Coordinates of C-alpha atoms in Angstrom, one line a residue:
Chain G
X11 CA -31.0 -21.0 -20.3
X12 CA -31.1 -17.3 -21.3
X13 CA -32.5 -16.3 -17.9
X14 CA -30.0 -18.5 -16.0
X15 CA -27.0 -16.9 -17.9
X16 CA -28.3 -13.4 -17.4
X17 CA -28.8 -13.9 -13.7
X18 CA -25.3 -15.4 -13.5
X19 CA -23.8 -12.2 -15.2
X20 CA -25.8 -10.1 -12.8
X21 CA -24.6 -12.1 -9.9
X22 CA -21.0 -11.2 -11.0
X23 CA -22.0 -7.5 -11.2
X24 CA -23.6 -7.5 -7.7
X25 CA -20.6 -9.3 -6.2
X26 CA -18.4 -6.7 -7.8
X27 CA -20.5 -4.0 -6.2
X28 CA -20.3 -5.6 -2.8
X29 CA -16.5 -5.9 -3.3
X30 CA -16.3 -2.2 -4.1
X31 CA -18.3 -1.2 -1.1
X32 CA -16.2 -3.6 1.0
X33 CA -13.0 -1.7 0.0
X34 CA -14.6 1.5 1.4
X35 CA -15.8 -0.4 4.5
X36 CA -12.4 -1.9 5.3
X37 CA -10.6 1.4 5.0
X38 CA -13.2 3.2 7.1
X39 CA -12.8 0.5 9.8
X40 CA -9.0 1.1 9.6
X41 CA -9.3 4.8 9.9
X42 CA -11.8 4.7 12.7
X43 CA -9.9 2.0 14.5
X44 CA -6.7 4.1 14.4
X45 CA -8.5 6.9 16.3
X46 CA -9.0 4.4 19.2
X47 CA -5.6 2.9 18.9
X48 CA -6.8 -0.3 17.3
X49 CA -5.3 -1.9 14.2
X50 CA -7.4 -4.0 11.9
X51 CA -5.3 -7.0 11.3
X52 CA -4.6 -7.9 7.7
X53 CA -6.7 -5.0 6.4
X54 CA -4.3 -4.0 3.7
X55 CA -4.3 -7.4 2.2
X56 CA -8.1 -7.6 2.4
X57 CA -8.3 -4.3 0.6
X58 CA -6.1 -5.6 -2.2
X59 CA -8.2 -8.7 -2.5
X60 CA -11.4 -6.7 -2.7
X61 CA -9.9 -4.6 -5.4
X62 CA -9.0 -7.7 -7.4
X63 CA -12.5 -9.1 -6.8
X64 CA -14.2 -5.9 -7.8
X65 CA -12.1 -5.8 -11.0
X66 CA -12.7 -9.4 -12.2
X67 CA -16.2 -10.5 -10.9
X68 CA -18.1 -7.8 -12.9
X69 CA -16.2 -8.3 -16.1
X70 CA -19.1 -10.1 -17.9
X71 CA -21.7 -7.8 -16.4
X72 CA -19.9 -4.7 -17.6
X73 CA -19.2 -6.2 -21.0
X74 CA -22.8 -6.9 -21.7
X75 CA -23.7 -3.3 -20.8
X76 CA -21.1 -2.1 -23.3
X77 CA -18.8 -0.6 -20.7
X78 CA -15.6 -2.0 -22.1
X79 CA -14.1 0.2 -24.8
X80 CA -12.8 -0.7 -28.2
X81 CA -11.5 1.2 -31.2
X82 CA -14.7 1.9 -33.3
X83 CA -12.9 3.7 -36.1
X84 CA -13.0 0.9 -38.6
X85 CA -15.6 -1.6 -37.3
X86 CA -18.0 1.3 -36.7
X87 CA -18.0 2.3 -40.3
X88 CA -18.3 -1.1 -42.0
X89 CA -21.6 -2.3 -43.1
X90 CA -23.1 -5.7 -44.3
X91 CA -21.0 -8.8 -44.5
X92 CA -17.6 -7.3 -44.0
X93 CA -18.9 -6.0 -40.7
X94 CA -20.2 -9.4 -39.8
X95 CA -16.9 -11.1 -40.6
X96 CA -14.9 -8.5 -38.6
X97 CA -17.2 -8.8 -35.6
X98 CA -16.8 -12.6 -35.8
X99 CA -13.0 -12.4 -35.9
X100 CA -12.9 -10.0 -32.9
X101 CA -15.3 -12.2 -30.9
X102 CA -13.5 -15.5 -31.8
X103 CA -10.1 -14.0 -30.8
X104 CA -11.4 -12.6 -27.5
X105 CA -13.5 -15.7 -26.7
X106 CA -10.3 -17.8 -27.1
X107 CA -8.3 -15.4 -25.1
X108 CA -10.7 -15.2 -22.2
X109 CA -10.9 -19.0 -22.0
X110 CA -7.1 -19.0 -21.6
X111 CA -7.4 -16.1 -19.1
X112 CA -9.9 -18.1 -17.0
X113 CA -7.6 -21.1 -17.2
X114 CA -4.6 -19.1 -16.1
X115 CA -6.4 -17.6 -13.1
X116 CA -7.8 -21.1 -12.1
X117 CA -4.3 -22.5 -12.5
X118 CA -2.9 -19.8 -10.2
X119 CA -5.6 -20.4 -7.6
X120 CA -5.0 -24.2 -7.8
X121 CA -1.2 -23.7 -7.3
X122 CA -1.8 -21.5 -4.3
X123 CA -4.2 -24.1 -2.9
X124 CA -1.7 -26.9 -3.5
X125 CA 1.3 -25.1 -2.0
X126 CA -0.8 -23.4 0.7
X127 CA 0.4 -19.9 -0.3
X128 CA -0.5 -17.2 2.2
X129 CA -0.4 -13.4 2.2
X130 CA 2.7 -11.7 3.5
X131 CA 0.8 -9.2 5.7
X132 CA -0.1 -9.3 9.4
X133 CA -2.6 -12.0 8.9
X134 CA -1.6 -15.1 6.8
X135 CA -4.8 -15.1 4.6
X136 CA -5.0 -18.1 2.3
X137 CA -4.3 -16.7 -1.2
X138 CA -6.4 -19.3 -3.1
X139 CA -9.7 -17.9 -1.8
X140 CA -9.5 -14.5 -3.5
X141 CA -7.7 -16.0 -6.5
X142 CA -10.6 -18.5 -6.9
X143 CA -13.0 -15.5 -6.9
X144 CA -11.0 -13.9 -9.7
X145 CA -10.9 -17.2 -11.6
X146 CA -14.7 -17.3 -11.3
X147 CA -15.0 -13.8 -12.7
X148 CA -12.7 -14.6 -15.5
X149 CA -14.7 -17.8 -16.3
X150 CA -17.9 -15.8 -16.3
X151 CA -16.3 -13.4 -18.8
X152 CA -15.3 -16.3 -21.0
X153 CA -18.9 -17.7 -20.9
X154 CA -20.2 -14.3 -21.7
X155 CA -18.0 -13.9 -24.8
X156 CA -18.9 -17.4 -26.0
X157 CA -22.5 -16.4 -25.4
X158 CA -22.2 -13.3 -27.6
X159 CA -20.2 -15.2 -30.2
X160 CA -23.0 -17.7 -30.5
X161 CA -25.6 -15.0 -30.6
X162 CA -23.6 -13.2 -33.4
X163 CA -23.0 -16.3 -35.5
X164 CA -26.7 -17.3 -35.3
X165 CA -27.6 -13.9 -36.7
X166 CA -28.5 -12.1 -33.5
X167 CA -27.2 -8.9 -32.1
X168 CA -24.5 -9.2 -29.5
X169 CA -25.4 -7.8 -26.1
X170 CA -22.9 -4.9 -26.1
X171 CA -24.3 -3.6 -29.4
X172 CA -27.7 -3.3 -27.8
X173 CA -26.2 -1.5 -24.9
X174 CA -24.1 0.8 -27.1
X175 CA -27.2 2.0 -29.0
X176 CA -28.2 3.7 -25.8
X177 CA -24.9 5.4 -25.3
X178 CA -23.5 6.7 -22.1
X179 CA -24.8 10.2 -22.5
X180 CA -28.3 9.2 -23.1
X181 CA -28.1 7.0 -20.1
X182 CA -26.7 9.9 -18.1
X183 CA -29.5 12.1 -19.4
X184 CA -32.1 9.6 -18.4
X185 CA -30.7 9.2 -14.9
X186 CA -30.8 12.9 -14.3
Chain U
X23 CA 14.8 -17.2 -37.9
X24 CA 16.4 -14.8 -35.5
X25 CA 15.0 -11.4 -34.7
X26 CA 16.6 -8.4 -33.1
X27 CA 14.9 -6.9 -30.2
X28 CA 13.8 -3.7 -32.0
X29 CA 12.3 -5.8 -34.8
X30 CA 10.5 -7.9 -32.2
X31 CA 9.2 -4.7 -30.7
X32 CA 7.9 -3.5 -34.0
X33 CA 6.2 -6.9 -34.6
X34 CA 4.3 -6.7 -31.3
X35 CA 3.4 -3.1 -32.1
X36 CA 2.0 -4.2 -35.5
X37 CA 0.0 -7.0 -33.8
X38 CA -1.4 -4.5 -31.3
X39 CA -2.6 -2.2 -34.0
X40 CA -4.0 -5.1 -36.0
X41 CA -6.0 -6.4 -33.0
X42 CA -7.2 -3.0 -31.9
X43 CA -8.1 -2.2 -35.5
X44 CA -10.1 -5.4 -35.7
X45 CA -12.3 -4.1 -32.9
X46 CA -10.9 -6.2 -30.1
X47 CA -11.7 -4.5 -26.8
X48 CA -8.6 -2.5 -25.6
X49 CA -7.8 -4.4 -22.4
X50 CA -8.2 -7.8 -24.1
X51 CA -6.1 -6.6 -27.1
X52 CA -3.3 -5.8 -24.8
X53 CA -3.6 -9.2 -23.1
X54 CA -3.6 -10.9 -26.5
X55 CA -0.4 -9.1 -27.6
X56 CA 1.1 -10.1 -24.3
X57 CA 0.2 -13.7 -25.0
X58 CA 1.7 -13.6 -28.5
X59 CA 4.8 -12.1 -26.9
X60 CA 5.2 -14.9 -24.4
X61 CA 4.4 -17.7 -26.9
X62 CA 5.9 -16.3 -30.2
X63 CA 9.0 -14.4 -29.1
X64 CA 11.0 -17.3 -27.7
X65 CA 10.5 -19.1 -31.0
X66 CA 11.8 -16.1 -32.9
X67 CA 14.5 -15.1 -30.5
X68 CA 16.3 -18.3 -29.3
X69 CA 18.3 -16.3 -26.7
X70 CA 15.1 -15.5 -24.8
X71 CA 14.0 -17.7 -22.0
X72 CA 10.7 -19.5 -22.3
X73 CA 8.0 -19.5 -19.6
X74 CA 4.7 -21.3 -19.3
X75 CA 2.2 -18.7 -20.6
X76 CA -0.5 -19.5 -18.1
X77 CA 1.8 -19.0 -15.1
X78 CA 3.1 -15.7 -16.4
X79 CA -0.4 -14.5 -17.2
X80 CA -1.9 -15.6 -13.9
X81 CA 0.8 -14.1 -11.7
X82 CA 1.2 -10.8 -13.7
X83 CA -2.6 -10.1 -13.7
X84 CA -3.1 -11.1 -10.0
X85 CA -0.2 -8.9 -8.9
X86 CA -1.5 -5.9 -10.9
X87 CA -5.1 -6.2 -9.6
X88 CA -4.6 -7.3 -6.0
X89 CA -3.1 -4.0 -5.2
X90 CA -3.7 -1.7 -2.2
X91 CA -2.7 1.4 -4.2
X92 CA -5.2 0.6 -6.9
X93 CA -8.1 0.9 -4.3
X94 CA -8.1 4.7 -4.8
X95 CA -9.2 4.3 -8.4
X96 CA -12.7 2.7 -7.9
X97 CA -13.3 4.9 -4.8
X98 CA -12.6 8.2 -6.6
X99 CA -14.8 7.0 -9.5
X100 CA -17.6 6.2 -7.1
X101 CA -17.3 9.7 -5.5
X102 CA -17.7 11.3 -8.9
X103 CA -20.6 9.0 -9.7
X104 CA -22.4 10.0 -6.5
X105 CA -21.9 13.8 -7.1
X106 CA -22.9 13.4 -10.7
X107 CA -26.4 12.4 -9.5
X108 CA -26.8 15.4 -7.2
X109 CA -28.0 18.9 -8.0
X110 CA -24.5 20.2 -8.2
X111 CA -24.8 21.3 -11.8
X112 CA -27.6 23.9 -11.0
X113 CA -26.0 25.0 -7.8
X114 CA -22.7 25.6 -9.6
X115 CA -24.2 27.9 -12.2
X116 CA -26.4 29.9 -9.8
X117 CA -23.6 30.2 -7.3
X118 CA -20.9 31.3 -9.6
X119 CA -22.8 33.5 -12.1
X120 CA -23.2 36.6 -9.8
X121 CA -19.4 36.9 -9.2
X122 CA -18.2 36.9 -12.8
X123 CA -20.5 39.6 -14.2
X124 CA -17.8 42.3 -14.1
X125 CA -15.1 40.3 -15.9
X126 CA -14.8 40.7 -19.7
X127 CA -16.6 37.7 -21.1
X128 CA -18.9 37.6 -18.1
X129 CA -20.8 34.3 -17.7
X130 CA -18.5 32.4 -19.9
X131 CA -16.1 32.2 -17.0
X132 CA -18.6 30.0 -15.2
X133 CA -17.5 27.3 -17.6
X134 CA -13.9 27.6 -16.6
X135 CA -14.4 28.1 -12.8
X136 CA -17.2 25.6 -12.6
X137 CA -15.1 23.0 -14.4
X138 CA -12.2 23.8 -12.2
X139 CA -14.3 23.2 -9.1
X140 CA -16.1 20.1 -10.4
X141 CA -12.7 18.7 -11.6
X142 CA -11.6 18.8 -8.0
X143 CA -14.4 16.4 -7.0
X144 CA -14.5 14.2 -10.1
X145 CA -11.6 12.6 -11.8
X146 CA -13.1 12.4 -15.3
X147 CA -13.1 15.2 -17.9
X148 CA -16.1 13.9 -19.8
X149 CA -18.2 13.9 -16.5
X150 CA -16.8 17.4 -15.8
X151 CA -17.8 18.9 -19.2
X152 CA -21.2 17.1 -19.1
X153 CA -22.1 18.3 -15.6
X154 CA -21.2 21.9 -16.0
X155 CA -22.4 22.1 -19.6
X156 CA -25.8 20.7 -18.8
X157 CA -26.7 23.8 -17.0
X158 CA -24.4 26.5 -18.4
X159 CA -24.8 25.9 -22.1
X160 CA -28.6 26.4 -22.2
X161 CA -28.2 29.4 -19.9
X162 CA -25.5 31.0 -22.0
X163 CA -27.3 30.5 -25.3
X164 CA -30.6 31.8 -23.8
X165 CA -28.8 35.1 -22.8
X166 CA -27.4 35.4 -26.3
X167 CA -23.7 34.6 -25.7
X168 CA -21.5 33.9 -28.7
X169 CA -22.1 30.1 -29.2
X170 CA -18.7 29.2 -30.6
X171 CA -16.9 30.7 -27.6
X172 CA -19.4 29.2 -25.1
X173 CA -18.9 25.7 -26.6
X174 CA -15.2 26.1 -27.0
X175 CA -14.6 27.3 -23.4
X176 CA -16.6 24.4 -22.1
X177 CA -14.8 21.7 -24.1
X178 CA -11.4 23.2 -23.2
X179 CA -12.1 23.7 -19.5
X180 CA -13.8 20.3 -19.2
X181 CA -10.3 18.7 -19.7
X182 CA -9.3 20.2 -16.3
X183 CA -10.9 17.1 -14.9
X184 CA -7.8 15.2 -15.7
X185 CA -5.3 17.6 -14.3
X186 CA -6.9 19.0 -11.1
X187 CA -6.6 16.3 -8.5
X188 CA -8.0 13.8 -7.6
X189 CA -7.7 12.6 -11.1
X190 CA -8.3 9.1 -12.4
X191 CA -5.7 9.4 -15.1
X192 CA -3.1 10.4 -12.5
X193 CA -3.9 7.3 -10.4
X194 CA -3.6 5.1 -13.5
X195 CA -0.2 6.7 -14.3
X196 CA 0.9 6.4 -10.7
X197 CA 0.0 2.7 -10.6
X198 CA 1.5 2.0 -14.0
X199 CA 4.7 3.9 -13.5
X200 CA 5.1 3.2 -9.8
X201 CA 5.2 6.9 -8.9
X202 CA 3.7 8.2 -5.6
X203 CA 0.0 9.2 -6.3
X204 CA 0.2 11.8 -3.5
X205 CA 3.1 13.5 -5.2
X206 CA 1.3 13.5 -8.5
X207 CA -1.8 15.0 -6.9
X208 CA 0.2 17.8 -5.3
X209 CA 2.2 18.4 -8.5
X210 CA -1.0 18.8 -10.5
X211 CA -2.3 21.8 -8.6
X212 CA -0.1 24.6 -10.0
X213 CA -0.4 23.5 -13.6
X214 CA -4.1 23.2 -13.1
X215 CA -4.5 26.7 -11.8
X216 CA -2.2 28.0 -14.6
X217 CA -4.4 26.4 -17.2
X218 CA -7.5 27.9 -15.6
X219 CA -5.9 31.3 -15.8
X220 CA -4.9 30.8 -19.4
X221 CA -8.5 29.7 -20.3
X222 CA -10.0 32.7 -18.5
X223 CA -7.4 35.0 -20.0
X224 CA -8.3 33.7 -23.4
X225 CA -12.0 34.5 -22.8
X226 CA -11.2 38.0 -21.6
X227 CA -8.9 38.7 -24.5
X228 CA -11.5 37.6 -27.0
X229 CA -14.3 39.6 -25.4
X230 CA -12.2 42.7 -25.3
X231 CA -11.4 42.3 -29.0
X232 CA -15.1 41.6 -29.7
X233 CA -17.0 43.7 -27.2
X234 CA -20.2 43.6 -29.3
X235 CA -20.5 39.9 -29.0
X236 CA -20.8 39.8 -25.2
X237 CA -24.4 40.4 -24.1
X238 CA -25.0 43.0 -21.3
X239 CA -24.8 42.1 -17.7
X240 CA -27.7 40.5 -15.8
X241 CA -29.4 43.0 -13.6
X242 CA -27.2 43.3 -10.5
X243 CA -28.4 41.8 -7.3
X244 CA -27.6 42.8 -3.8
X245 CA -24.6 41.3 -2.1
X246 CA -26.7 39.4 0.5
X247 CA -28.5 37.6 -2.3
X248 CA -25.2 36.8 -4.1
X249 CA -23.9 35.2 -0.9
X250 CA -27.1 33.3 -0.5
X251 CA -27.0 31.9 -4.0
X252 CA -23.4 30.9 -3.5
X253 CA -24.2 29.3 -0.1
X254 CA -25.2 26.2 -1.9
X255 CA -21.7 25.7 -3.0
X256 CA -20.1 25.8 0.5
X257 CA -20.6 22.1 1.2
X258 CA -18.9 21.1 -2.0
X259 CA -16.0 23.5 -1.4
X260 CA -15.7 22.1 2.1
X261 CA -15.6 18.5 0.7
X262 CA -12.9 19.4 -1.7
X263 CA -10.9 21.2 1.0
X264 CA -11.2 18.2 3.3
X265 CA -10.3 15.5 0.7
X266 CA -7.4 17.4 -0.8
X267 CA -6.3 18.9 2.5
X268 CA -6.1 15.4 4.1
X269 CA -3.8 14.3 1.3
X270 CA -1.7 17.5 1.2
X271 CA -1.1 17.7 4.9
X272 CA -0.2 14.1 5.1
X273 CA -3.2 13.1 7.3
X274 CA -4.3 10.5 4.9
X275 CA -3.1 8.4 2.0
X276 CA -4.7 8.9 -1.4
X277 CA -6.8 5.8 -0.8
X278 CA -8.0 7.0 2.6
X279 CA -8.8 10.4 1.2
X280 CA -10.9 8.7 -1.5
X281 CA -13.0 7.0 1.2
X282 CA -13.5 10.4 2.9
X283 CA -14.6 11.6 -0.5
X284 CA -17.1 8.9 -0.9
X285 CA -18.5 9.4 2.6
X286 CA -18.6 13.1 2.1
X287 CA -20.3 12.9 -1.3
X288 CA -23.0 10.6 0.2
X289 CA -23.5 13.1 3.1
X290 CA -23.7 15.9 0.6
X291 CA -26.2 14.0 -1.5
X292 CA -28.3 13.2 1.6
X293 CA -28.2 16.9 2.6
X294 CA -29.4 18.0 -0.8
X295 CA -32.2 15.3 -0.6
X296 CA -31.0 13.5 -3.8
X297 CA -29.8 10.4 -2.0
X298 CA -32.2 7.5 -2.5
X299 CA -31.6 3.8 -2.4
X300 CA -31.9 3.9 -6.2
X301 CA -29.3 6.7 -6.7
X302 CA -27.0 4.9 -4.3
X303 CA -27.2 1.7 -6.2
X304 CA -26.9 3.5 -9.5
X305 CA -23.8 5.3 -8.5
X306 CA -22.2 2.1 -7.1
X307 CA -22.9 0.1 -10.2
X308 CA -21.8 2.9 -12.4
X309 CA -18.5 3.0 -10.5
X310 CA -18.3 -0.8 -10.8
X311 CA -18.7 -0.7 -14.6
X312 CA -16.2 2.1 -15.2
X313 CA -13.5 0.8 -12.8
X314 CA -13.9 -2.7 -14.1
X315 CA -13.2 -1.4 -17.6
X316 CA -10.1 0.5 -16.5
X317 CA -8.9 -2.4 -14.4
X318 CA -9.1 -4.7 -17.4
X319 CA -6.9 -2.4 -19.4
X320 CA -4.5 -2.2 -16.5
X321 CA -4.4 -6.0 -16.2
X322 CA -3.9 -6.5 -19.9
X323 CA -1.1 -3.9 -19.8
X324 CA 0.6 -5.5 -16.8
X325 CA 0.7 -8.8 -18.6
X326 CA 2.0 -7.2 -21.8
X327 CA 4.7 -5.3 -19.8
X328 CA 5.8 -8.6 -18.2
X329 CA 6.0 -10.3 -21.5
X330 CA 8.0 -7.4 -22.9
X331 CA 10.3 -7.3 -19.9
X332 CA 11.4 -10.9 -20.6
X333 CA 12.3 -10.0 -24.2
X334 CA 14.3 -6.9 -23.2
X335 CA 12.5 -4.8 -25.7
X336 CA 11.9 -1.7 -23.7
X337 CA 15.5 -1.5 -22.6
X338 CA 16.7 -2.0 -26.2
X339 CA 14.4 0.8 -27.4
X340 CA 15.6 3.1 -24.6
X341 CA 19.2 2.3 -25.6
X342 CA 18.5 3.0 -29.2
X343 CA 16.9 6.4 -28.4
X344 CA 19.8 7.2 -26.1
X345 CA 22.3 6.3 -28.9
X346 CA 20.7 8.8 -31.3
X347 CA 21.7 11.7 -29.2
X348 CA 18.3 13.5 -29.3
X349 CA 18.1 16.5 -27.1
X350 CA 15.6 16.3 -24.2
X351 CA 13.3 18.9 -25.8
X352 CA 13.3 17.0 -29.1
X353 CA 12.2 13.8 -27.2
X354 CA 9.4 15.8 -25.6
X355 CA 8.3 17.4 -28.8
X356 CA 8.2 14.0 -30.6
X357 CA 6.3 12.4 -27.7
X358 CA 3.7 15.2 -27.8
X359 CA 3.1 14.6 -31.5
X360 CA 3.0 10.8 -31.0
X361 CA 0.4 11.2 -28.2
X362 CA -1.7 13.6 -30.2
X363 CA -1.8 11.1 -33.1
X364 CA -2.5 8.2 -30.7
X365 CA -5.3 10.2 -29.1
X366 CA -7.2 10.1 -32.3
X367 CA -7.6 6.3 -32.0
X368 CA -7.6 5.5 -28.3
X369 CA -8.7 7.1 -25.1
X370 CA -6.4 8.8 -22.6
X371 CA -6.1 6.1 -20.0
X372 CA -5.4 3.3 -22.6
X373 CA -2.8 5.6 -24.1
X374 CA -0.9 6.1 -20.8
X375 CA -1.1 2.4 -19.9
X376 CA 0.0 1.4 -23.3
X377 CA 3.0 3.5 -23.6
X378 CA 4.3 3.7 -20.1
X379 CA 6.4 0.5 -20.2
X380 CA 8.2 1.6 -23.4
X381 CA 8.4 5.3 -22.8
X382 CA 9.5 5.4 -19.2
X383 CA 12.9 3.9 -19.7
X384 CA 13.5 6.4 -22.4
X385 CA 12.3 9.2 -20.2
X386 CA 14.4 8.1 -17.3
X387 CA 17.4 7.7 -19.6
X388 CA 17.0 11.3 -20.8
X389 CA 17.1 12.5 -17.2
X390 CA 13.5 13.6 -16.7
X391 CA 11.7 13.5 -13.4
X392 CA 8.9 10.8 -13.4
X393 CA 6.5 13.1 -11.5
X394 CA 7.1 15.9 -14.0
X395 CA 6.6 13.5 -16.8
X396 CA 3.3 12.3 -15.3
X397 CA 1.9 15.9 -15.3
X398 CA 3.3 16.4 -18.8
X399 CA 1.6 13.2 -20.1
X400 CA -1.7 14.2 -18.4
X401 CA -1.6 17.6 -20.2
X402 CA -1.0 16.0 -23.5
X403 CA -3.7 13.5 -22.9
X404 CA -6.0 16.4 -22.1
X405 CA -5.1 17.9 -25.4
X406 CA -5.9 14.6 -27.1
X407 CA -9.4 14.8 -25.6
X408 CA -10.2 17.8 -27.7
X409 CA -8.3 16.8 -30.9
X410 CA -10.5 15.7 -33.7
X411 CA -11.6 13.2 -35.1
X412 CA -11.7 11.3 -31.8
X413 CA -11.7 13.2 -28.6
X414 CA -13.9 12.3 -25.7
X415 CA -14.8 15.8 -24.7
X416 CA -15.7 16.5 -28.3
X417 CA -18.2 13.6 -28.1
X418 CA -19.7 15.0 -24.9
X419 CA -20.1 18.4 -26.5
X420 CA -21.5 16.9 -29.6
X421 CA -24.1 15.1 -27.5
X422 CA -25.0 18.3 -25.6
X423 CA -25.2 20.6 -28.6
X424 CA -26.1 18.4 -31.6
X425 CA -23.3 20.0 -33.6
X426 CA -20.9 18.1 -35.8
X427 CA -17.7 17.0 -34.2
X428 CA -15.4 19.1 -36.4
X429 CA -17.5 22.2 -35.7
X430 CA -17.1 21.6 -32.0
X431 CA -13.4 21.1 -32.6
X432 CA -13.1 24.3 -34.5
X433 CA -14.7 26.3 -31.7
X434 CA -12.3 24.6 -29.2
X435 CA -9.3 25.6 -31.2
X436 CA -8.3 28.8 -29.3
X437 CA -8.4 26.7 -26.1
X438 CA -6.3 24.0 -27.7
X439 CA -3.6 26.6 -28.4
X440 CA -3.7 27.6 -24.7
X441 CA -3.0 24.0 -23.9
X442 CA 0.0 23.9 -26.2
X443 CA 1.2 27.0 -24.5
X444 CA 0.7 25.3 -21.1
X445 CA 2.7 22.2 -22.3
X446 CA 5.5 24.5 -23.6
X447 CA 5.6 26.4 -20.2
X448 CA 5.7 23.2 -18.3
X449 CA 8.6 21.9 -20.5
X450 CA 10.5 25.1 -20.3
X451 CA 9.9 25.8 -16.6
X452 CA 9.7 22.3 -14.9
X453 CA 9.5 24.1 -11.5
X454 CA 5.8 24.8 -12.2
X455 CA 5.3 21.1 -11.6
X456 CA 8.1 20.2 -9.2
X457 CA 8.2 23.1 -6.8
X458 CA 5.0 22.4 -4.8
X459 CA 5.7 18.7 -4.1
X460 CA 9.3 19.5 -3.3
X461 CA 8.4 22.2 -0.8
X462 CA 5.4 20.5 0.7
X463 CA 6.9 17.0 1.2
X464 CA 10.3 18.2 2.4
X465 CA 8.9 19.1 5.8

């Protein structure tokens, strides 16, 4: 179970990386194509879709590595049970919110599918495909918050805390 | 119960502080307040139309993320991540050191100039301060330079990363405020140079007042060696000139220039033999994490903005400010203070995204230019980065030097005053910001 979830989050991260590289690749194709008088049809919309995919698919992956920021001023100073309670509140609120977020994105994709919405650019891309990818990313995010909520309530350490202990600078130092 | 719009606005603001204070992640906190706005406000204000929350959320977030303009953001972040993993830091110190020996303050100027150059290839001020400081701080302390001044100049100059284009913060502002990113990039050049001159001037003035605290020159080396040492920097300078030139001369949009930057950075990294499959993947995934975090904040803010637009809160607040008859300078002074206070709690990007929907109508109502305001807000956010108790550059310096955060902040104080001076100059002479874009883009 643990392994399956972790590889699912990593899959989101890898897909996000591919989406980011795709943004670069599409624009390079556009620029090079222009030199030879060719236009890459629908490229602007594809770029926009890739941006959306690169923003949503790795949400869970980034969260577990402690990349998302929060205000640490109060929660960082609390100790003991008050800390546990506050962490629980934050996790319950966000887990509920991300479930709704995933539902909204899925609803959007479903609407686009039902009404056969297409992009307005030079190629009429079907909108539900990229929207479904975003919904998948949002769903992963919700699963990941529920996962951490469960870990926290059963007395474990949430993933982002483990990651935060090795803070950004240490990581940078190690990499160099 | 019926609420007026300003009261509803305060209610949402209270909720936002509550959620953020509870430790809810910033992007999600914004989204949560937006959700409260869509669900709660129609109950409290019967005049407000109701919408299904999931439709509003899905559409607002999709529209904010599926954006061609936003593509510049992950790409410029990626470019910085690639260069961060090269030997640029050492090259920068070795290449710049021989040329500043004669200036009062000597090698401390490496901090300012190095940060200025690195800022032009990276959009983040923390990365700028970390990259330059990694090499220059040990070198400066080893030669016996006055530590407070060395630390302070680094923390201060590190903030140039936000102002000298390409800057991540400017892209975020441009996207949030719907202002041309190219225009913002061009407008940032003169204030950036002005700030560098102010910082260097501050170092010179200090060392002329305290001549005993500057160690003697390094033994002088022949010109040919100087040029050879600096030769390492030529590719970086060419990359900057190419990326920025393509934007300034209108050959490329900001997004296309960002792709050139990524390709150039990869080429540079390959040329310096630091490009491996591992460093490539590390830089890509680093960019994924950072841009994902920023995009979540932008998405949350887009939803909150939409929720607020239905309630008419921003317009009501702008009207209220307009009715008070504040002078433009007073508005600017108040905003500066509000941002400095906010900067103690949240980071610069969140600050801009958070406030833009409320502040922009006020700013437009007072007759300010939105490009000018973008540069102003970036300057103020820069200041917030070195304002204790929470400033990102202070954390970086804390990590590099193992000093306390307040000690670092005290050392940075002279440079903080230089920034206040810069904000005042930009407010009094808006042409510093508006002249370059007006002349360059009028052709």
